[in-house]
XYZ file of C-alpha atoms in Angstrom:
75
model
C 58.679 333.010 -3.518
C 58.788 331.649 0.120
C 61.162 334.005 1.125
C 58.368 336.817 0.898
C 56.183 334.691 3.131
C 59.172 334.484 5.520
C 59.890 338.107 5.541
C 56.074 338.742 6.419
C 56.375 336.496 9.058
C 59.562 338.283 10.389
C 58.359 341.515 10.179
C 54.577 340.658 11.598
C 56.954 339.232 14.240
C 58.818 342.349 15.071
C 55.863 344.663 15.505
C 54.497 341.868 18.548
C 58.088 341.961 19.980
C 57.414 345.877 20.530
C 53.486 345.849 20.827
C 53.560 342.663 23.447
C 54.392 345.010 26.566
C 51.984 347.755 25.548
C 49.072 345.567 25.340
C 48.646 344.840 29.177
C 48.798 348.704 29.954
C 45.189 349.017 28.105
C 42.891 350.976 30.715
C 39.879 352.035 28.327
C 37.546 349.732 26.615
C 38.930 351.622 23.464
C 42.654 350.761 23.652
C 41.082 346.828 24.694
C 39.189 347.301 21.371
C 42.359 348.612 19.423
C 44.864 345.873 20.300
C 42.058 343.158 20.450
C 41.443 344.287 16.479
C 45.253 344.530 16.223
C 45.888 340.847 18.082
C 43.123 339.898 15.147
C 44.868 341.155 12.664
C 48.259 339.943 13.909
C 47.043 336.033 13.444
C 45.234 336.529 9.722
C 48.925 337.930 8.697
C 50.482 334.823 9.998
C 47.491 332.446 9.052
C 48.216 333.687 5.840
C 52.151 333.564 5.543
C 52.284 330.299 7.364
C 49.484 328.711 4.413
C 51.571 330.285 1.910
C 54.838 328.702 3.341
C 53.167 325.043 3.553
C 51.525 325.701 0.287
C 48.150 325.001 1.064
C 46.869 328.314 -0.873
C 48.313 329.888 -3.793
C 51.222 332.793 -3.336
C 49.788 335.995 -4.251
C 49.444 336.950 -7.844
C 51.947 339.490 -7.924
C 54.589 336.102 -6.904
C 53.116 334.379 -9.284
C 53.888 336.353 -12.746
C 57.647 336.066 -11.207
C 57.380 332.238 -11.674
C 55.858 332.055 -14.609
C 58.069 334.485 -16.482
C 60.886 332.168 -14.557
C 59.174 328.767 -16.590
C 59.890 330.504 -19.656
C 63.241 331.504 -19.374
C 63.942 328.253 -18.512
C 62.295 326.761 -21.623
């Protein structure tokens, strides 16, 4: 179930492309605040995806009853 991983990453990717020249224009301390939480946020998503992708952690449960019923179909 990489491909999930990959369309996270894609995705996560495509909300910086439109955030990334909105985040300079903060003025208050509570728009810093926002996209400093947001920025946060941003790099647990892709933490995540990219630990999924080199399979250092296992892929979420709900991917995981999708392989299993796949092991027994094939058996």
């Amino acid at each position: 179930m990489r491909h999930y991983a990959i369309l996270r990453l894609l995705l996560a990717g495509f909300l910086l492309y439109f955030a990334w020249p909105v985040i300079p224009q903060a003025a208050s301390s509570l728009e810093l605040l926002f996209w400093g939480g947001w920025l946060i946020f941003f790099l647990l998503v892709v933490g995540a995806n990219f630990s999924t992708l080199l399979r250092m952690t296992r892929p979420p449960v709900m991917e995981q009853e999708e392989l299993n019923r796949r092991r027994t179909h094939n058996h």
